[in-house]
Amino acid sequence: MTNQNRRRADARISLSAIGFAALLLGGQSLPLFAADNPATTTKAFGVTTPRKTEKSDSSKAVDAKPDSEKPKSIMLFNGKDFSGWTFDLAKPDVKIEDVWSVKDGVLHCKGQPNGYIITKRRDFKDYKLAFDWRWPTGKGGNSGLLLHCSTPRERGIWCKSIEVQLMSGNAGDLIVIGTELNVEKEKDRKEDRRYINLTDDSEKKPGEWNRMVVVCRGNEIVVKINGDLVNRATNTSVVEGAIALQSEGTPIEFRNVKLTPLAKRKDK
C-alpha cells in the first residue's frame, strides 16, 4: 500500500469511529467543530466548551467592589441632640443637660462634675475616628477620648478603657484604665498608667480648633493630631467597645465626630 493510500485508509477509519460514537449517542448527526458563538465557545462531538478570552472592561467593572459594599462613615454626633449616646456622671442627681449641650452643631461640655457621655453601641472595632475639639477659654483644660469602653466605674468614675488624653499640652498621651498596651521605647515613655506622646507641640492655642484622628485596627491604635503622628500603641488588651468623651474639670467643645469602619485586610 502506498503512503497516499495508507493516509486515505486512516482517514476512513477515523470517520467511521466518529460515526460509531454518534450512534452510541442516539444516532444524531454531530457537527465536528461548529461554533455556536465563535467568540465564546467551540463545539466538538456535541460538547460545548467555553473559549478562554480576556475580560472586557465591562466585566472588570462587574468584578469591582460596588460602592454599596464599601464601609460607610457614621456621624456619631448628629449636631442636634444626644441620639445614640448615654452618660455617667459622678453625681447621680445631675442630668446630662446640666453638663452637656448642643448649639450650632457643636457639642459643649461644662466640665463639672466629672463623668462622660458614651455611645449606646458597645461593639465598635476596626475603625477610624475623627473629630475636632477646642478649649473655649484661654486657659486650656483637661478632657479625654475613651476607646474600647466596657465595665463601668472600673477606676473611680471612669469605665474600663484606653484613654487618649486631650489635656492641653499633653494631648495624645495614652492612659490605661484597667487595660494594657505597649509603645515603642516604653522604658522612656511610660509613667505609671500613662504613655507619653511623641510630641507636645502639635496642638493649637486655646480657642482654636484641633483635629484628632485615631485609627484602631485589631490590637493597634494610631493617634494623629493636626496631621502629626503623636502616639502608636500595640498589643492592646482590648480591641472593641463603646466610645466616650470625658467631662473632666474644664469647659471643652467638640464637633464633626465621625467614625469610618475600616475595610477588611485582604489575605496575603
PDB file of C-alpha atoms in Angstrom:
ATOM      1  CA  MET A   1       0.000   0.000   0.000  1.00  0.00           C
ATOM      2  CA  THR A   2       1.330   3.400  -0.926  1.00  0.00           C
ATOM      3  CA  ASN A   3       1.708   6.167   1.642  1.00  0.00           C
ATOM      4  CA  GLN A   4      -1.107   8.114  -0.033  1.00  0.00           C
ATOM      5  CA  ASN A   5      -3.489   5.132   0.129  1.00  0.00           C
ATOM      6  CA  ARG A   6      -2.479   4.487   3.746  1.00  0.00           C
ATOM      7  CA  ARG A   7      -3.437   8.062   4.727  1.00  0.00           C
ATOM      8  CA  ARG A   8      -6.805   7.731   2.995  1.00  0.00           C
ATOM      9  CA  ALA A   9      -7.481   4.456   4.850  1.00  0.00           C
ATOM     10  CA  ASP A  10      -6.583   6.045   8.197  1.00  0.00           C
ATOM     11  CA  ALA A  11      -8.962   8.918   7.473  1.00  0.00           C
ATOM     12  CA  ARG A  12     -11.804   6.488   6.678  1.00  0.00           C
ATOM     13  CA  ILE A  13     -11.166   4.621   9.926  1.00  0.00           C
ATOM     14  CA  SER A  14     -11.255   7.885  11.931  1.00  0.00           C
ATOM     15  CA  LEU A  15     -14.540   8.958  10.332  1.00  0.00           C
ATOM     16  CA  SER A  16     -16.020   5.514  10.975  1.00  0.00           C
ATOM     17  CA  ALA A  17     -15.072   5.802  14.630  1.00  0.00           C
ATOM     18  CA  ILE A  18     -16.799   9.173  14.817  1.00  0.00           C
ATOM     19  CA  GLY A  19     -19.898   7.751  13.193  1.00  0.00           C
ATOM     20  CA  PHE A  20     -19.913   4.882  15.675  1.00  0.00           C
ATOM     21  CA  ALA A  21     -19.724   7.387  18.533  1.00  0.00           C
ATOM     22  CA  ALA A  22     -22.685   9.217  17.062  1.00  0.00           C
ATOM     23  CA  LEU A  23     -24.736   6.018  17.045  1.00  0.00           C
ATOM     24  CA  LEU A  24     -23.936   5.458  20.720  1.00  0.00           C
ATOM     25  CA  LEU A  25     -25.236   8.959  21.472  1.00  0.00           C
ATOM     26  CA  GLY A  26     -28.584   8.386  19.784  1.00  0.00           C
ATOM     27  CA  GLY A  27     -27.827   8.283  16.092  1.00  0.00           C
ATOM     28  CA  GLN A  28     -27.793  12.039  15.729  1.00  0.00           C
ATOM     29  CA  SER A  29     -25.570  13.710  13.239  1.00  0.00           C
ATOM     30  CA  LEU A  30     -22.917  15.623  15.190  1.00  0.00           C
ATOM     31  CA  PRO A  31     -21.087  18.600  13.740  1.00  0.00           C
ATOM     32  CA  LEU A  32     -17.377  18.302  14.285  1.00  0.00           C
ATOM     33  CA  PHE A  33     -16.258  21.850  15.048  1.00  0.00           C
ATOM     34  CA  ALA A  34     -19.282  24.110  14.605  1.00  0.00           C
ATOM     35  CA  ALA A  35     -19.250  27.095  16.974  1.00  0.00           C
ATOM     36  CA  ASP A  36     -22.497  28.445  18.433  1.00  0.00           C
ATOM     37  CA  ASN A  37     -20.662  31.704  19.096  1.00  0.00           C
ATOM     38  CA  PRO A  38     -17.134  31.687  17.696  1.00  0.00           C
ATOM     39  CA  ALA A  39     -16.057  34.402  20.090  1.00  0.00           C
ATOM     40  CA  THR A  40     -17.016  32.474  23.206  1.00  0.00           C
ATOM     41  CA  THR A  41     -17.473  28.734  22.561  1.00  0.00           C
ATOM     42  CA  THR A  42     -16.322  25.785  20.483  1.00  0.00           C
ATOM     43  CA  LYS A  43     -18.250  22.556  19.894  1.00  0.00           C
ATOM     44  CA  ALA A  44     -16.595  19.178  19.426  1.00  0.00           C
ATOM     45  CA  PHE A  45     -18.586  15.937  19.279  1.00  0.00           C
ATOM     46  CA  GLY A  46     -21.661  17.776  20.549  1.00  0.00           C
ATOM     47  CA  VAL A  47     -19.912  19.136  23.664  1.00  0.00           C
ATOM     48  CA  THR A  48     -19.796  22.935  24.041  1.00  0.00           C
ATOM     49  CA  THR A  49     -16.591  24.268  25.583  1.00  0.00           C
ATOM     50  CA  PRO A  50     -16.087  27.908  26.618  1.00  0.00           C
ATOM     51  CA  ARG A  51     -13.279  29.639  24.794  1.00  0.00           C
ATOM     52  CA  LYS A  52     -10.825  31.472  27.048  1.00  0.00           C
ATOM     53  CA  THR A  53     -10.909  35.195  26.367  1.00  0.00           C
ATOM     54  CA  GLU A  54      -9.577  38.298  28.075  1.00  0.00           C
ATOM     55  CA  LYS A  55     -12.064  40.060  30.327  1.00  0.00           C
ATOM     56  CA  SER A  56     -13.557  43.157  28.816  1.00  0.00           C
ATOM     57  CA  ASP A  57     -13.598  46.447  30.663  1.00  0.00           C
ATOM     58  CA  SER A  58     -17.287  45.919  31.397  1.00  0.00           C
ATOM     59  CA  SER A  59     -16.645  42.542  33.039  1.00  0.00           C
ATOM     60  CA  LYS A  60     -13.873  44.044  35.140  1.00  0.00           C
ATOM     61  CA  ALA A  61     -16.308  46.714  36.271  1.00  0.00           C
ATOM     62  CA  VAL A  62     -18.707  43.996  37.419  1.00  0.00           C
ATOM     63  CA  ASP A  63     -15.909  42.355  39.409  1.00  0.00           C
ATOM     64  CA  ALA A  64     -15.069  45.637  41.142  1.00  0.00           C
ATOM     65  CA  LYS A  65     -16.468  46.138  44.630  1.00  0.00           C
ATOM     66  CA  PRO A  66     -19.657  48.203  44.344  1.00  0.00           C
ATOM     67  CA  ASP A  67     -19.944  51.411  46.343  1.00  0.00           C
ATOM     68  CA  SER A  68     -22.806  49.896  48.336  1.00  0.00           C
ATOM     69  CA  GLU A  69     -20.391  47.332  49.818  1.00  0.00           C
ATOM     70  CA  LYS A  70     -17.732  49.848  50.835  1.00  0.00           C
ATOM     71  CA  PRO A  71     -17.618  50.875  54.514  1.00  0.00           C
ATOM     72  CA  LYS A  72     -19.800  53.909  55.185  1.00  0.00           C
ATOM     73  CA  SER A  73     -18.935  56.656  57.651  1.00  0.00           C
ATOM     74  CA  ILE A  74     -21.104  57.201  60.715  1.00  0.00           C
ATOM     75  CA  MET A  75     -21.669  60.606  62.306  1.00  0.00           C
ATOM     76  CA  LEU A  76     -21.585  59.618  65.974  1.00  0.00           C
ATOM     77  CA  PHE A  77     -22.749  63.086  66.965  1.00  0.00           C
ATOM     78  CA  ASN A  78     -25.542  64.365  64.736  1.00  0.00           C
ATOM     79  CA  GLY A  79     -25.022  68.012  65.659  1.00  0.00           C
ATOM     80  CA  LYS A  80     -28.567  68.331  67.042  1.00  0.00           C
ATOM     81  CA  ASP A  81     -29.076  66.193  70.140  1.00  0.00           C
ATOM     82  CA  PHE A  82     -27.767  63.209  72.106  1.00  0.00           C
ATOM     83  CA  SER A  83     -29.298  60.489  69.945  1.00  0.00           C
ATOM     84  CA  GLY A  84     -27.174  57.342  70.214  1.00  0.00           C
ATOM     85  CA  TRP A  85     -25.481  58.483  73.440  1.00  0.00           C
ATOM     86  CA  THR A  86     -25.964  57.948  77.163  1.00  0.00           C
ATOM     87  CA  PHE A  87     -23.932  59.196  80.129  1.00  0.00           C
ATOM     88  CA  ASP A  88     -22.403  58.510  83.524  1.00  0.00           C
ATOM     89  CA  LEU A  89     -21.624  61.346  85.943  1.00  0.00           C
ATOM     90  CA  ALA A  90     -20.029  61.324  89.398  1.00  0.00           C
ATOM     91  CA  LYS A  91     -23.144  62.999  90.837  1.00  0.00           C
ATOM     92  CA  PRO A  92     -26.161  60.799  90.074  1.00  0.00           C
ATOM     93  CA  ASP A  93     -28.686  63.606  90.612  1.00  0.00           C
ATOM     94  CA  VAL A  94     -27.162  65.695  87.798  1.00  0.00           C
ATOM     95  CA  LYS A  95     -28.839  65.468  84.388  1.00  0.00           C
ATOM     96  CA  ILE A  96     -26.932  65.247  81.127  1.00  0.00           C
ATOM     97  CA  GLU A  97     -28.362  68.622  80.062  1.00  0.00           C
ATOM     98  CA  ASP A  98     -26.728  70.216  83.116  1.00  0.00           C
ATOM     99  CA  VAL A  99     -23.280  69.303  81.783  1.00  0.00           C
ATOM    100  CA  TRP A 100     -23.604  68.819  78.034  1.00  0.00           C
ATOM    101  CA  SER A 101     -25.454  70.932  75.489  1.00  0.00           C
ATOM    102  CA  VAL A 102     -25.702  71.285  71.714  1.00  0.00           C
ATOM    103  CA  LYS A 103     -25.665  74.550  69.790  1.00  0.00           C
ATOM    104  CA  ASP A 104     -24.982  75.281  66.116  1.00  0.00           C
ATOM    105  CA  GLY A 105     -23.669  71.769  65.516  1.00  0.00           C
ATOM    106  CA  VAL A 106     -21.179  71.977  68.399  1.00  0.00           C
ATOM    107  CA  LEU A 107     -21.188  69.759  71.490  1.00  0.00           C
ATOM    108  CA  HIS A 108     -20.453  71.883  74.583  1.00  0.00           C
ATOM    109  CA  CYS A 109     -19.250  70.425  77.885  1.00  0.00           C
ATOM    110  CA  LYS A 110     -19.088  72.482  81.119  1.00  0.00           C
ATOM    111  CA  GLY A 111     -16.579  70.065  82.657  1.00  0.00           C
ATOM    112  CA  GLN A 112     -18.353  69.665  86.008  1.00  0.00           C
ATOM    113  CA  PRO A 113     -18.969  67.175  87.529  1.00  0.00           C
ATOM    114  CA  ASN A 114     -16.556  64.529  86.267  1.00  0.00           C
ATOM    115  CA  GLY A 115     -18.020  61.874  84.012  1.00  0.00           C
ATOM    116  CA  TYR A 116     -18.577  61.163  80.341  1.00  0.00           C
ATOM    117  CA  ILE A 117     -21.054  60.704  77.551  1.00  0.00           C
ATOM    118  CA  ILE A 118     -20.771  57.304  75.895  1.00  0.00           C
ATOM    119  CA  THR A 119     -22.183  55.673  72.777  1.00  0.00           C
ATOM    120  CA  LYS A 120     -25.051  53.278  73.329  1.00  0.00           C
ATOM    121  CA  ARG A 121     -23.460  50.978  70.812  1.00  0.00           C
ATOM    122  CA  ARG A 122     -20.764  48.908  72.530  1.00  0.00           C
ATOM    123  CA  ASP A 123     -19.149  46.877  69.751  1.00  0.00           C
ATOM    124  CA  PHE A 124     -17.103  49.352  67.715  1.00  0.00           C
ATOM    125  CA  LYS A 125     -13.889  47.836  66.363  1.00  0.00           C
ATOM    126  CA  ASP A 126     -11.512  48.365  63.432  1.00  0.00           C
ATOM    127  CA  TYR A 127     -12.322  51.963  62.594  1.00  0.00           C
ATOM    128  CA  LYS A 128     -11.023  55.471  62.015  1.00  0.00           C
ATOM    129  CA  LEU A 129     -12.428  58.078  64.371  1.00  0.00           C
ATOM    130  CA  ALA A 130     -12.005  61.764  63.556  1.00  0.00           C
ATOM    131  CA  PHE A 131     -13.229  64.861  65.386  1.00  0.00           C
ATOM    132  CA  ASP A 132     -12.440  68.482  66.215  1.00  0.00           C
ATOM    133  CA  TRP A 133     -12.029  69.881  69.724  1.00  0.00           C
ATOM    134  CA  ARG A 134     -11.099  73.172  71.316  1.00  0.00           C
ATOM    135  CA  TRP A 135     -10.900  74.935  74.654  1.00  0.00           C
ATOM    136  CA  PRO A 136     -13.365  77.848  74.577  1.00  0.00           C
ATOM    137  CA  THR A 137     -11.415  79.756  77.223  1.00  0.00           C
ATOM    138  CA  GLY A 138      -7.816  80.912  77.037  1.00  0.00           C
ATOM    139  CA  LYS A 139      -6.609  78.657  79.839  1.00  0.00           C
ATOM    140  CA  GLY A 140      -6.945  75.278  78.140  1.00  0.00           C
ATOM    141  CA  GLY A 141      -8.062  72.388  80.296  1.00  0.00           C
ATOM    142  CA  ASN A 142      -8.467  68.648  80.732  1.00  0.00           C
ATOM    143  CA  SER A 143     -10.562  66.005  78.982  1.00  0.00           C
ATOM    144  CA  GLY A 144     -10.082  62.810  77.052  1.00  0.00           C
ATOM    145  CA  LEU A 145     -11.349  60.362  74.473  1.00  0.00           C
ATOM    146  CA  LEU A 146     -12.098  56.881  75.838  1.00  0.00           C
ATOM    147  CA  LEU A 147     -11.726  53.930  73.451  1.00  0.00           C
ATOM    148  CA  HIS A 148     -12.868  50.301  73.704  1.00  0.00           C
ATOM    149  CA  CYS A 149     -15.046  51.128  76.736  1.00  0.00           C
ATOM    150  CA  SER A 150     -16.709  48.349  78.711  1.00  0.00           C
ATOM    151  CA  THR A 151     -17.037  47.870  82.501  1.00  0.00           C
ATOM    152  CA  PRO A 152     -18.487  50.996  84.179  1.00  0.00           C
ATOM    153  CA  ARG A 153     -16.569  52.589  87.058  1.00  0.00           C
ATOM    154  CA  GLU A 154     -13.504  50.442  86.625  1.00  0.00           C
ATOM    155  CA  ARG A 155     -11.420  53.187  88.252  1.00  0.00           C
ATOM    156  CA  GLY A 156     -13.444  55.787  90.105  1.00  0.00           C
ATOM    157  CA  ILE A 157     -15.980  57.252  87.697  1.00  0.00           C
ATOM    158  CA  TRP A 158     -14.055  56.060  84.623  1.00  0.00           C
ATOM    159  CA  CYS A 159     -15.026  52.935  82.716  1.00  0.00           C
ATOM    160  CA  LYS A 160     -12.581  50.251  81.626  1.00  0.00           C
ATOM    161  CA  SER A 161     -10.984  51.699  78.500  1.00  0.00           C
ATOM    162  CA  ILE A 162      -7.933  53.206  76.833  1.00  0.00           C
ATOM    163  CA  GLU A 163      -7.852  56.980  77.151  1.00  0.00           C
ATOM    164  CA  VAL A 164      -6.415  59.273  74.516  1.00  0.00           C
ATOM    165  CA  GLN A 165      -5.500  62.347  76.529  1.00  0.00           C
ATOM    166  CA  LEU A 166      -6.828  65.760  75.456  1.00  0.00           C
ATOM    167  CA  MET A 167      -5.317  67.756  78.317  1.00  0.00           C
ATOM    168  CA  SER A 168      -3.825  70.919  76.867  1.00  0.00           C
ATOM    169  CA  GLY A 169      -0.080  70.481  76.466  1.00  0.00           C
ATOM    170  CA  ASN A 170      -0.313  66.685  76.727  1.00  0.00           C
ATOM    171  CA  ALA A 171      -2.814  65.765  74.019  1.00  0.00           C
ATOM    172  CA  GLY A 172      -2.043  62.368  72.540  1.00  0.00           C
ATOM    173  CA  ASP A 173      -0.784  60.712  75.721  1.00  0.00           C
ATOM    174  CA  LEU A 174      -2.317  57.273  76.270  1.00  0.00           C
ATOM    175  CA  ILE A 175      -3.663  56.225  79.673  1.00  0.00           C
ATOM    176  CA  VAL A 176      -4.771  52.699  80.537  1.00  0.00           C
ATOM    177  CA  ILE A 177      -7.857  52.261  82.704  1.00  0.00           C
ATOM    178  CA  GLY A 178      -7.968  48.567  83.614  1.00  0.00           C
ATOM    179  CA  THR A 179      -6.301  47.736  80.306  1.00  0.00           C
ATOM    180  CA  GLU A 180      -2.814  47.137  78.906  1.00  0.00           C
ATOM    181  CA  LEU A 181      -0.777  48.164  75.862  1.00  0.00           C
ATOM    182  CA  ASN A 182       2.755  48.683  74.610  1.00  0.00           C
ATOM    183  CA  VAL A 183       4.556  51.559  72.875  1.00  0.00           C
ATOM    184  CA  GLU A 184       7.988  51.968  71.326  1.00  0.00           C
ATOM    185  CA  LYS A 185      10.777  52.992  73.740  1.00  0.00           C
ATOM    186  CA  GLU A 186       8.433  52.123  76.558  1.00  0.00           C
ATOM    187  CA  LYS A 187      11.045  52.488  79.324  1.00  0.00           C
ATOM    188  CA  ASP A 188      11.493  56.150  78.427  1.00  0.00           C
ATOM    189  CA  ARG A 189       7.830  56.946  77.863  1.00  0.00           C
ATOM    190  CA  LYS A 190       5.849  55.054  80.491  1.00  0.00           C
ATOM    191  CA  GLU A 191       4.849  56.786  83.725  1.00  0.00           C
ATOM    192  CA  ASP A 192       2.594  54.583  85.839  1.00  0.00           C
ATOM    193  CA  ARG A 193      -0.567  54.193  83.677  1.00  0.00           C
ATOM    194  CA  ARG A 194       0.454  56.923  81.241  1.00  0.00           C
ATOM    195  CA  TYR A 195       2.334  56.533  77.954  1.00  0.00           C
ATOM    196  CA  ILE A 196       3.803  59.887  76.950  1.00  0.00           C
ATOM    197  CA  ASN A 197       3.153  61.174  73.436  1.00  0.00           C
ATOM    198  CA  LEU A 198       5.808  61.736  70.795  1.00  0.00           C
ATOM    199  CA  THR A 199       5.336  65.496  70.542  1.00  0.00           C
ATOM    200  CA  ASP A 200       3.799  68.240  72.675  1.00  0.00           C
ATOM    201  CA  ASP A 201       3.864  70.951  70.011  1.00  0.00           C
ATOM    202  CA  SER A 202       1.133  69.616  67.714  1.00  0.00           C
ATOM    203  CA  GLU A 203      -1.722  71.391  69.493  1.00  0.00           C
ATOM    204  CA  LYS A 204      -3.081  74.797  68.584  1.00  0.00           C
ATOM    205  CA  LYS A 205      -3.659  77.631  71.014  1.00  0.00           C
ATOM    206  CA  PRO A 206      -6.764  77.554  73.242  1.00  0.00           C
ATOM    207  CA  GLY A 207      -9.714  78.928  71.330  1.00  0.00           C
ATOM    208  CA  GLU A 208      -8.587  77.332  68.040  1.00  0.00           C
ATOM    209  CA  TRP A 209      -9.943  74.071  66.693  1.00  0.00           C
ATOM    210  CA  ASN A 210      -7.698  70.999  66.774  1.00  0.00           C
ATOM    211  CA  ARG A 211      -8.191  67.873  64.688  1.00  0.00           C
ATOM    212  CA  MET A 212      -7.677  64.384  66.096  1.00  0.00           C
ATOM    213  CA  VAL A 213      -7.683  61.208  64.010  1.00  0.00           C
ATOM    214  CA  VAL A 214      -7.484  57.832  65.740  1.00  0.00           C
ATOM    215  CA  VAL A 215      -7.174  54.556  63.848  1.00  0.00           C
ATOM    216  CA  CYS A 216      -7.989  51.366  65.740  1.00  0.00           C
ATOM    217  CA  ARG A 217      -7.254  48.118  63.939  1.00  0.00           C
ATOM    218  CA  GLY A 218      -7.018  44.865  65.846  1.00  0.00           C
ATOM    219  CA  ASN A 219      -4.758  45.404  68.849  1.00  0.00           C
ATOM    220  CA  GLU A 220      -3.162  48.576  67.483  1.00  0.00           C
ATOM    221  CA  ILE A 221      -4.052  52.240  67.969  1.00  0.00           C
ATOM    222  CA  VAL A 222      -2.546  55.136  65.994  1.00  0.00           C
ATOM    223  CA  VAL A 223      -3.170  58.735  67.072  1.00  0.00           C
ATOM    224  CA  LYS A 224      -2.643  61.869  64.981  1.00  0.00           C
ATOM    225  CA  ILE A 225      -3.196  65.499  65.982  1.00  0.00           C
ATOM    226  CA  ASN A 226      -3.396  68.179  63.306  1.00  0.00           C
ATOM    227  CA  GLY A 227      -1.697  65.771  60.911  1.00  0.00           C
ATOM    228  CA  ASP A 228       1.191  64.832  63.235  1.00  0.00           C
ATOM    229  CA  LEU A 229       1.731  61.277  64.462  1.00  0.00           C
ATOM    230  CA  VAL A 230       1.690  61.631  68.252  1.00  0.00           C
ATOM    231  CA  ASN A 231       1.307  58.069  69.531  1.00  0.00           C
ATOM    232  CA  ARG A 232       1.072  54.451  68.489  1.00  0.00           C
ATOM    233  CA  ALA A 233       0.080  51.560  70.729  1.00  0.00           C
ATOM    234  CA  THR A 234       0.405  47.842  70.061  1.00  0.00           C
ATOM    235  CA  ASN A 235      -0.705  44.695  71.872  1.00  0.00           C
ATOM    236  CA  THR A 236      -3.737  46.385  73.399  1.00  0.00           C
ATOM    237  CA  SER A 237      -5.597  44.068  75.758  1.00  0.00           C
ATOM    238  CA  VAL A 238      -8.954  45.241  74.382  1.00  0.00           C
ATOM    239  CA  VAL A 239      -9.952  45.625  70.741  1.00  0.00           C
ATOM    240  CA  GLU A 240     -13.584  46.732  70.771  1.00  0.00           C
ATOM    241  CA  GLY A 241     -16.151  48.577  72.819  1.00  0.00           C
ATOM    242  CA  ALA A 242     -18.026  51.835  73.185  1.00  0.00           C
ATOM    243  CA  ILE A 243     -16.591  55.330  72.636  1.00  0.00           C
ATOM    244  CA  ALA A 244     -16.794  58.087  75.247  1.00  0.00           C
ATOM    245  CA  LEU A 245     -15.898  61.772  75.714  1.00  0.00           C
ATOM    246  CA  GLN A 246     -14.877  63.000  79.154  1.00  0.00           C
ATOM    247  CA  SER A 247     -16.148  65.813  81.323  1.00  0.00           C
ATOM    248  CA  GLU A 248     -13.106  66.461  83.481  1.00  0.00           C
ATOM    249  CA  GLY A 249     -12.918  69.828  85.172  1.00  0.00           C
ATOM    250  CA  THR A 250     -12.953  72.462  82.423  1.00  0.00           C
ATOM    251  CA  PRO A 251     -15.179  73.519  79.519  1.00  0.00           C
ATOM    252  CA  ILE A 252     -14.448  71.867  76.167  1.00  0.00           C
ATOM    253  CA  GLU A 253     -16.197  71.732  72.782  1.00  0.00           C
ATOM    254  CA  PHE A 254     -16.437  69.008  70.130  1.00  0.00           C
ATOM    255  CA  ARG A 255     -17.712  68.857  66.558  1.00  0.00           C
ATOM    256  CA  ASN A 256     -17.622  66.648  63.430  1.00  0.00           C
ATOM    257  CA  VAL A 257     -17.375  63.376  65.367  1.00  0.00           C
ATOM    258  CA  LYS A 258     -17.217  60.826  62.555  1.00  0.00           C
ATOM    259  CA  LEU A 259     -16.407  57.119  62.574  1.00  0.00           C
ATOM    260  CA  THR A 260     -15.432  55.200  59.439  1.00  0.00           C
ATOM    261  CA  PRO A 261     -15.238  51.384  59.602  1.00  0.00           C
ATOM    262  CA  LEU A 262     -12.013  50.034  58.127  1.00  0.00           C
ATOM    263  CA  ALA A 263     -12.128  47.672  55.174  1.00  0.00           C
ATOM    264  CA  LYS A 264     -11.003  44.155  55.970  1.00  0.00           C
ATOM    265  CA  ARG A 265      -7.427  43.413  55.055  1.00  0.00           C
ATOM    266  CA  LYS A 266      -7.014  41.066  52.128  1.00  0.00           C
ATOM    267  CA  ASP A 267      -5.346  37.746  52.877  1.00  0.00           C
ATOM    268  CA  LYS A 268      -1.753  37.761  51.774  1.00  0.00           C
TER     269      LYS A 268
END
